[in-house]
Amino acid sequence: MTYERVALIGLGLIASSMAHAMRAHGLAGEIVGYARSPETRAVARELFCERVTETAAEAVAGADLVVLAVPVGAMEDIAREIGPRLKPGAVVTDVGSVKQAVVNAVAPHLPHDVHFIPGHPLAGTEYSGPRSGFATLFQNRWWLLTPLPDTDPAEISRLRQFLEAMGANVDEMDVDRHDLVLAVVSHTPHLIAYTMVGVADHMRRVSQSEVIKYSASGFRDFTRIAASDPTMWRDVFLTNKDAVLDILGRFSEELFTLQRAIRTGDGDHLHAYFTRTRAIRRGIIEAGQDTAAPDFGRSVPPAKEG
């Protein structure tokens, strides 16, 4: 048991998966949850929380570990509410996709005797809500920690061991570096996926039924990504806009180069470019972050546990 009492603030996919993993591996004595919606609280009470409270402040009272699993835009209000109720020596972490904005929103409202260790699990599905979680979500997936300079190394190590016990590969990264890297590997790809699905939606020459009926694997992947939680992604783009706009600019330059190669019939350039990018896919598979199985494993739904 790593933490006697864990409080989960926000009870969607990530928090519910953490709860199932904690139960599966015996990592917490008590799991306390809070969510704004009464319906979500009822599901959490039924499926994975020993106790569910009506306020975030109640949930964190006496907790050894507090996990903020709400949209980035809601972090400051939650931090302001829970700050006075946090136990001295407690660890506070989060699962937000943006880190500098979370640090700015949360850190000023936490007592000096609390350890704040921002984090981000690079794991998820297109599903959301308290019924979508499963214990193996973090298995062999990266969980990035972005500790602040004065954080107690012992508490970082303790949290790291906790996350590794849930199956995650844990690494540490500077806050600004995290936001730039995630703009490349996650944020901008999501924006492109949303855009491509939007383009298909606005193609009046092609009926909706044809778009759906003849969806090839590439478009299906776009729709899967674009099915992610809209509130979360709205907040991501508004709070990591500098890095996203930087990467979007680079993307536009690459796209212009490819447009010119297609327009001028430069097959050699296209072949060389696609050869280089193909190697990235192979690297991801070799790193164990995806599978080379036919249809990319789409036909095998994730196992539900807990």
PDB file of N, CA and C in Angstrom, residues 85-144:
ATOM      1  N   ARG A  85      -8.287  22.664   3.079  1.00  0.00           N
ATOM      2  CA  ARG A  85      -8.640  21.374   3.680  1.00  0.00           C
ATOM      3  C   ARG A  85      -7.573  20.305   3.498  1.00  0.00           C
ATOM      4  N   LEU A  86      -6.492  20.625   2.824  1.00  0.00           N
ATOM      5  CA  LEU A  86      -5.464  19.616   2.560  1.00  0.00           C
ATOM      6  C   LEU A  86      -4.677  19.286   3.823  1.00  0.00           C
ATOM      7  N   LYS A  87      -4.380  18.034   3.966  1.00  0.00           N
ATOM      8  CA  LYS A  87      -3.606  17.536   5.103  1.00  0.00           C
ATOM      9  C   LYS A  87      -2.136  17.940   4.961  1.00  0.00           C
ATOM     10  N   PRO A  88      -1.490  18.416   6.014  1.00  0.00           N
ATOM     11  CA  PRO A  88      -0.053  18.713   5.927  1.00  0.00           C
ATOM     12  C   PRO A  88       0.731  17.484   5.485  1.00  0.00           C
ATOM     13  N   GLY A  89       1.618  17.674   4.503  1.00  0.00           N
ATOM     14  CA  GLY A  89       2.407  16.571   3.985  1.00  0.00           C
ATOM     15  C   GLY A  89       1.748  15.807   2.861  1.00  0.00           C
ATOM     16  N   ALA A  90       0.509  16.164   2.522  1.00  0.00           N
ATOM     17  CA  ALA A  90      -0.187  15.470   1.435  1.00  0.00           C
ATOM     18  C   ALA A  90       0.492  15.757   0.097  1.00  0.00           C
ATOM     19  N   VAL A  91       0.334  14.826  -0.836  1.00  0.00           N
ATOM     20  CA  VAL A  91       0.827  15.004  -2.202  1.00  0.00           C
ATOM     21  C   VAL A  91      -0.365  15.334  -3.095  1.00  0.00           C
ATOM     22  N   VAL A  92      -0.218  16.370  -3.888  1.00  0.00           N
ATOM     23  CA  VAL A  92      -1.238  16.745  -4.873  1.00  0.00           C
ATOM     24  C   VAL A  92      -0.633  16.582  -6.256  1.00  0.00           C
ATOM     25  N   THR A  93      -1.304  15.833  -7.113  1.00  0.00           N
ATOM     26  CA  THR A  93      -0.877  15.693  -8.501  1.00  0.00           C
ATOM     27  C   THR A  93      -2.081  15.921  -9.396  1.00  0.00           C
ATOM     28  N   ASP A  94      -1.860  15.909 -10.704  1.00  0.00           N
ATOM     29  CA  ASP A  94      -2.955  16.103 -11.642  1.00  0.00           C
ATOM     30  C   ASP A  94      -2.719  15.220 -12.855  1.00  0.00           C
ATOM     31  N   VAL A  95      -3.686  15.178 -13.770  1.00  0.00           N
ATOM     32  CA  VAL A  95      -3.545  14.371 -14.977  1.00  0.00           C
ATOM     33  C   VAL A  95      -3.774  15.215 -16.228  1.00  0.00           C
ATOM     34  N   GLY A  96      -3.601  16.526 -16.109  1.00  0.00           N
ATOM     35  CA  GLY A  96      -3.871  17.424 -17.217  1.00  0.00           C
ATOM     36  C   GLY A  96      -2.882  17.288 -18.359  1.00  0.00           C
ATOM     37  N   SER A  97      -3.356  17.531 -19.590  1.00  0.00           N
ATOM     38  CA  SER A  97      -2.512  17.424 -20.781  1.00  0.00           C
ATOM     39  C   SER A  97      -1.600  18.627 -20.964  1.00  0.00           C
ATOM     40  N   VAL A  98      -1.821  19.682 -20.211  1.00  0.00           N
ATOM     41  CA  VAL A  98      -0.991  20.889 -20.255  1.00  0.00           C
ATOM     42  C   VAL A  98      -0.433  21.092 -18.862  1.00  0.00           C
ATOM     43  N   LYS A  99       0.829  21.499 -18.766  1.00  0.00           N
ATOM     44  CA  LYS A  99       1.423  21.576 -17.444  1.00  0.00           C
ATOM     45  C   LYS A  99       1.654  23.000 -16.943  1.00  0.00           C
ATOM     46  N   GLN A 100       2.144  23.908 -17.775  1.00  0.00           N
ATOM     47  CA  GLN A 100       2.400  25.256 -17.269  1.00  0.00           C
ATOM     48  C   GLN A 100       1.112  25.918 -16.807  1.00  0.00           C
ATOM     49  N   ALA A 101       0.040  25.747 -17.556  1.00  0.00           N
ATOM     50  CA  ALA A 101      -1.240  26.337 -17.175  1.00  0.00           C
ATOM     51  C   ALA A 101      -1.751  25.750 -15.868  1.00  0.00           C
ATOM     52  N   VAL A 102      -1.523  24.457 -15.650  1.00  0.00           N
ATOM     53  CA  VAL A 102      -1.946  23.819 -14.405  1.00  0.00           C
ATOM     54  C   VAL A 102      -1.127  24.340 -13.228  1.00  0.00           C
ATOM     55  N   VAL A 103       0.179  24.460 -13.422  1.00  0.00           N
ATOM     56  CA  VAL A 103       1.033  25.005 -12.354  1.00  0.00           C
ATOM     57  C   VAL A 103       0.571  26.414 -11.988  1.00  0.00           C
ATOM     58  N   ASN A 104       0.307  27.235 -12.993  1.00  0.00           N
ATOM     59  CA  ASN A 104      -0.132  28.611 -12.735  1.00  0.00           C
ATOM     60  C   ASN A 104      -1.471  28.658 -12.013  1.00  0.00           C
ATOM     61  N   ALA A 105      -2.340  27.706 -12.322  1.00  0.00           N
ATOM     62  CA  ALA A 105      -3.683  27.710 -11.745  1.00  0.00           C
ATOM     63  C   ALA A 105      -3.729  27.112 -10.347  1.00  0.00           C
ATOM     64  N   VAL A 106      -2.906  26.099 -10.096  1.00  0.00           N
ATOM     65  CA  VAL A 106      -3.022  25.326  -8.852  1.00  0.00           C
ATOM     66  C   VAL A 106      -2.048  25.771  -7.771  1.00  0.00           C
ATOM     67  N   ALA A 107      -0.790  25.939  -8.119  1.00  0.00           N
ATOM     68  CA  ALA A 107       0.261  26.173  -7.119  1.00  0.00           C
ATOM     69  C   ALA A 107      -0.036  27.325  -6.153  1.00  0.00           C
ATOM     70  N   PRO A 108      -0.552  28.480  -6.615  1.00  0.00           N
ATOM     71  CA  PRO A 108      -0.771  29.591  -5.688  1.00  0.00           C
ATOM     72  C   PRO A 108      -1.791  29.297  -4.596  1.00  0.00           C
ATOM     73  N   HIS A 109      -2.617  28.276  -4.762  1.00  0.00           N
ATOM     74  CA  HIS A 109      -3.688  28.013  -3.802  1.00  0.00           C
ATOM     75  C   HIS A 109      -3.380  26.865  -2.851  1.00  0.00           C
ATOM     76  N   LEU A 110      -2.189  26.293  -2.961  1.00  0.00           N
ATOM     77  CA  LEU A 110      -1.841  25.167  -2.092  1.00  0.00           C
ATOM     78  C   LEU A 110      -0.972  25.632  -0.924  1.00  0.00           C
ATOM     79  N   PRO A 111      -1.180  25.072   0.257  1.00  0.00           N
ATOM     80  CA  PRO A 111      -0.344  25.417   1.414  1.00  0.00           C
ATOM     81  C   PRO A 111       1.113  25.027   1.180  1.00  0.00           C
ATOM     82  N   HIS A 112       2.014  25.687   1.883  1.00  0.00           N
ATOM     83  CA  HIS A 112       3.442  25.424   1.710  1.00  0.00           C
ATOM     84  C   HIS A 112       3.855  24.047   2.220  1.00  0.00           C
ATOM     85  N   ASP A 113       3.037  23.447   3.093  1.00  0.00           N
ATOM     86  CA  ASP A 113       3.400  22.128   3.633  1.00  0.00           C
ATOM     87  C   ASP A 113       2.778  20.982   2.834  1.00  0.00           C
ATOM     88  N   VAL A 114       2.345  21.271   1.596  1.00  0.00           N
ATOM     89  CA  VAL A 114       1.799  20.257   0.687  1.00  0.00           C
ATOM     90  C   VAL A 114       2.737  20.103  -0.497  1.00  0.00           C
ATOM     91  N   HIS A 115       2.909  18.869  -0.971  1.00  0.00           N
ATOM     92  CA  HIS A 115       3.816  18.590  -2.088  1.00  0.00           C
ATOM     93  C   HIS A 115       3.023  18.541  -3.396  1.00  0.00           C
ATOM     94  N   PHE A 116       3.280  19.475  -4.280  1.00  0.00           N
ATOM     95  CA  PHE A 116       2.584  19.524  -5.564  1.00  0.00           C
ATOM     96  C   PHE A 116       3.489  18.965  -6.651  1.00  0.00           C
ATOM     97  N   ILE A 117       3.069  17.862  -7.264  1.00  0.00           N
ATOM     98  CA  ILE A 117       3.857  17.188  -8.309  1.00  0.00           C
ATOM     99  C   ILE A 117       2.970  17.029  -9.546  1.00  0.00           C
ATOM    100  N   PRO A 118       2.996  17.981 -10.471  1.00  0.00           N
ATOM    101  CA  PRO A 118       2.151  17.867 -11.667  1.00  0.00           C
ATOM    102  C   PRO A 118       2.501  16.617 -12.468  1.00  0.00           C
ATOM    103  N   GLY A 119       1.496  16.050 -13.122  1.00  0.00           N
ATOM    104  CA  GLY A 119       1.719  14.840 -13.902  1.00  0.00           C
ATOM    105  C   GLY A 119       0.787  14.745 -15.094  1.00  0.00           C
ATOM    106  N   HIS A 120       1.107  13.821 -15.987  1.00  0.00           N
ATOM    107  CA  HIS A 120       0.293  13.626 -17.197  1.00  0.00           C
ATOM    108  C   HIS A 120       0.453  12.205 -17.709  1.00  0.00           C
ATOM    109  N   PRO A 121      -0.592  11.371 -17.606  1.00  0.00           N
ATOM    110  CA  PRO A 121      -0.532  10.032 -18.187  1.00  0.00           C
ATOM    111  C   PRO A 121      -0.805  10.091 -19.688  1.00  0.00           C
ATOM    112  N   LEU A 122       0.094   9.529 -20.489  1.00  0.00           N
ATOM    113  CA  LEU A 122      -0.108   9.497 -21.940  1.00  0.00           C
ATOM    114  C   LEU A 122      -0.887   8.232 -22.282  1.00  0.00           C
ATOM    115  N   ALA A 123      -2.118   8.214 -21.838  1.00  0.00           N
ATOM    116  CA  ALA A 123      -2.978   7.049 -22.017  1.00  0.00           C
ATOM    117  C   ALA A 123      -4.410   7.533 -22.118  1.00  0.00           C
ATOM    118  N   GLY A 124      -5.220   6.785 -22.826  1.00  0.00           N
ATOM    119  CA  GLY A 124      -6.621   7.159 -22.943  1.00  0.00           C
ATOM    120  C   GLY A 124      -7.291   6.410 -24.068  1.00  0.00           C
ATOM    121  N   THR A 125      -8.578   6.601 -24.173  1.00  0.00           N
ATOM    122  CA  THR A 125      -9.380   6.070 -25.273  1.00  0.00           C
ATOM    123  C   THR A 125     -10.303   7.199 -25.707  1.00  0.00           C
ATOM    124  N   GLU A 126     -11.130   6.946 -26.723  1.00  0.00           N
ATOM    125  CA  GLU A 126     -12.084   7.969 -27.133  1.00  0.00           C
ATOM    126  C   GLU A 126     -13.297   8.017 -26.224  1.00  0.00           C
ATOM    127  N   TYR A 127     -13.351   7.117 -25.234  1.00  0.00           N
ATOM    128  CA  TYR A 127     -14.495   7.063 -24.331  1.00  0.00           C
ATOM    129  C   TYR A 127     -14.219   7.892 -23.082  1.00  0.00           C
ATOM    130  N   SER A 128     -15.276   8.379 -22.470  1.00  0.00           N
ATOM    131  CA  SER A 128     -15.125   9.179 -21.258  1.00  0.00           C
ATOM    132  C   SER A 128     -16.215   8.774 -20.273  1.00  0.00           C
ATOM    133  N   GLY A 129     -16.093   9.266 -19.048  1.00  0.00           N
ATOM    134  CA  GLY A 129     -17.096   8.965 -18.037  1.00  0.00           C
ATOM    135  C   GLY A 129     -16.647   7.879 -17.082  1.00  0.00           C
ATOM    136  N   PRO A 130     -17.349   7.735 -15.959  1.00  0.00           N
ATOM    137  CA  PRO A 130     -16.923   6.822 -14.900  1.00  0.00           C
ATOM    138  C   PRO A 130     -17.040   5.348 -15.252  1.00  0.00           C
ATOM    139  N   ARG A 131     -17.839   4.998 -16.246  1.00  0.00           N
ATOM    140  CA  ARG A 131     -17.972   3.595 -16.635  1.00  0.00           C
ATOM    141  C   ARG A 131     -16.919   3.168 -17.651  1.00  0.00           C
ATOM    142  N   SER A 132     -16.109   4.105 -18.119  1.00  0.00           N
ATOM    143  CA  SER A 132     -15.171   3.791 -19.207  1.00  0.00           C
ATOM    144  C   SER A 132     -13.814   3.304 -18.707  1.00  0.00           C
ATOM    145  N   GLY A 133     -13.552   3.392 -17.416  1.00  0.00           N
ATOM    146  CA  GLY A 133     -12.235   3.049 -16.897  1.00  0.00           C
ATOM    147  C   GLY A 133     -11.985   1.553 -16.816  1.00  0.00           C
ATOM    148  N   PHE A 134     -10.702   1.176 -16.890  1.00  0.00           N
ATOM    149  CA  PHE A 134     -10.295  -0.223 -16.705  1.00  0.00           C
ATOM    150  C   PHE A 134      -8.877  -0.248 -16.166  1.00  0.00           C
ATOM    151  N   ALA A 135      -8.556  -1.293 -15.434  1.00  0.00           N
ATOM    152  CA  ALA A 135      -7.337  -1.345 -14.632  1.00  0.00           C
ATOM    153  C   ALA A 135      -6.053  -1.349 -15.442  1.00  0.00           C
ATOM    154  N   THR A 136      -6.104  -1.781 -16.687  1.00  0.00           N
ATOM    155  CA  THR A 136      -4.879  -1.905 -17.484  1.00  0.00           C
ATOM    156  C   THR A 136      -4.644  -0.721 -18.417  1.00  0.00           C
ATOM    157  N   LEU A 137      -5.372   0.357 -18.248  1.00  0.00           N
ATOM    158  CA  LEU A 137      -5.227   1.505 -19.153  1.00  0.00           C
ATOM    159  C   LEU A 137      -3.795   2.022 -19.205  1.00  0.00           C
ATOM    160  N   PHE A 138      -3.081   1.996 -18.076  1.00  0.00           N
ATOM    161  CA  PHE A 138      -1.747   2.596 -18.002  1.00  0.00           C
ATOM    162  C   PHE A 138      -0.617   1.602 -18.267  1.00  0.00           C
ATOM    163  N   GLN A 139      -0.970   0.364 -18.552  1.00  0.00           N
ATOM    164  CA  GLN A 139       0.046  -0.668 -18.742  1.00  0.00           C
ATOM    165  C   GLN A 139       0.978  -0.300 -19.895  1.00  0.00           C
ATOM    166  N   ASN A 140       2.284  -0.180 -19.583  1.00  0.00           N
ATOM    167  CA  ASN A 140       3.319   0.144 -20.566  1.00  0.00           C
ATOM    168  C   ASN A 140       3.071   1.464 -21.289  1.00  0.00           C
ATOM    169  N   ARG A 141       2.371   2.390 -20.637  1.00  0.00           N
ATOM    170  CA  ARG A 141       2.171   3.724 -21.178  1.00  0.00           C
ATOM    171  C   ARG A 141       2.983   4.716 -20.340  1.00  0.00           C
ATOM    172  N   TRP A 142       3.435   5.784 -20.969  1.00  0.00           N
ATOM    173  CA  TRP A 142       4.243   6.773 -20.271  1.00  0.00           C
ATOM    174  C   TRP A 142       3.379   7.661 -19.381  1.00  0.00           C
ATOM    175  N   TRP A 143       3.911   7.945 -18.195  1.00  0.00           N
ATOM    176  CA  TRP A 143       3.288   8.907 -17.279  1.00  0.00           C
ATOM    177  C   TRP A 143       4.374   9.932 -16.958  1.00  0.00           C
ATOM    178  N   LEU A 144       4.205  11.136 -17.444  1.00  0.00           N
ATOM    179  CA  LEU A 144       5.223  12.179 -17.267  1.00  0.00           C
ATOM    180  C   LEU A 144       4.958  12.981 -16.008  1.00  0.00           C
TER     181      LEU A 144
END
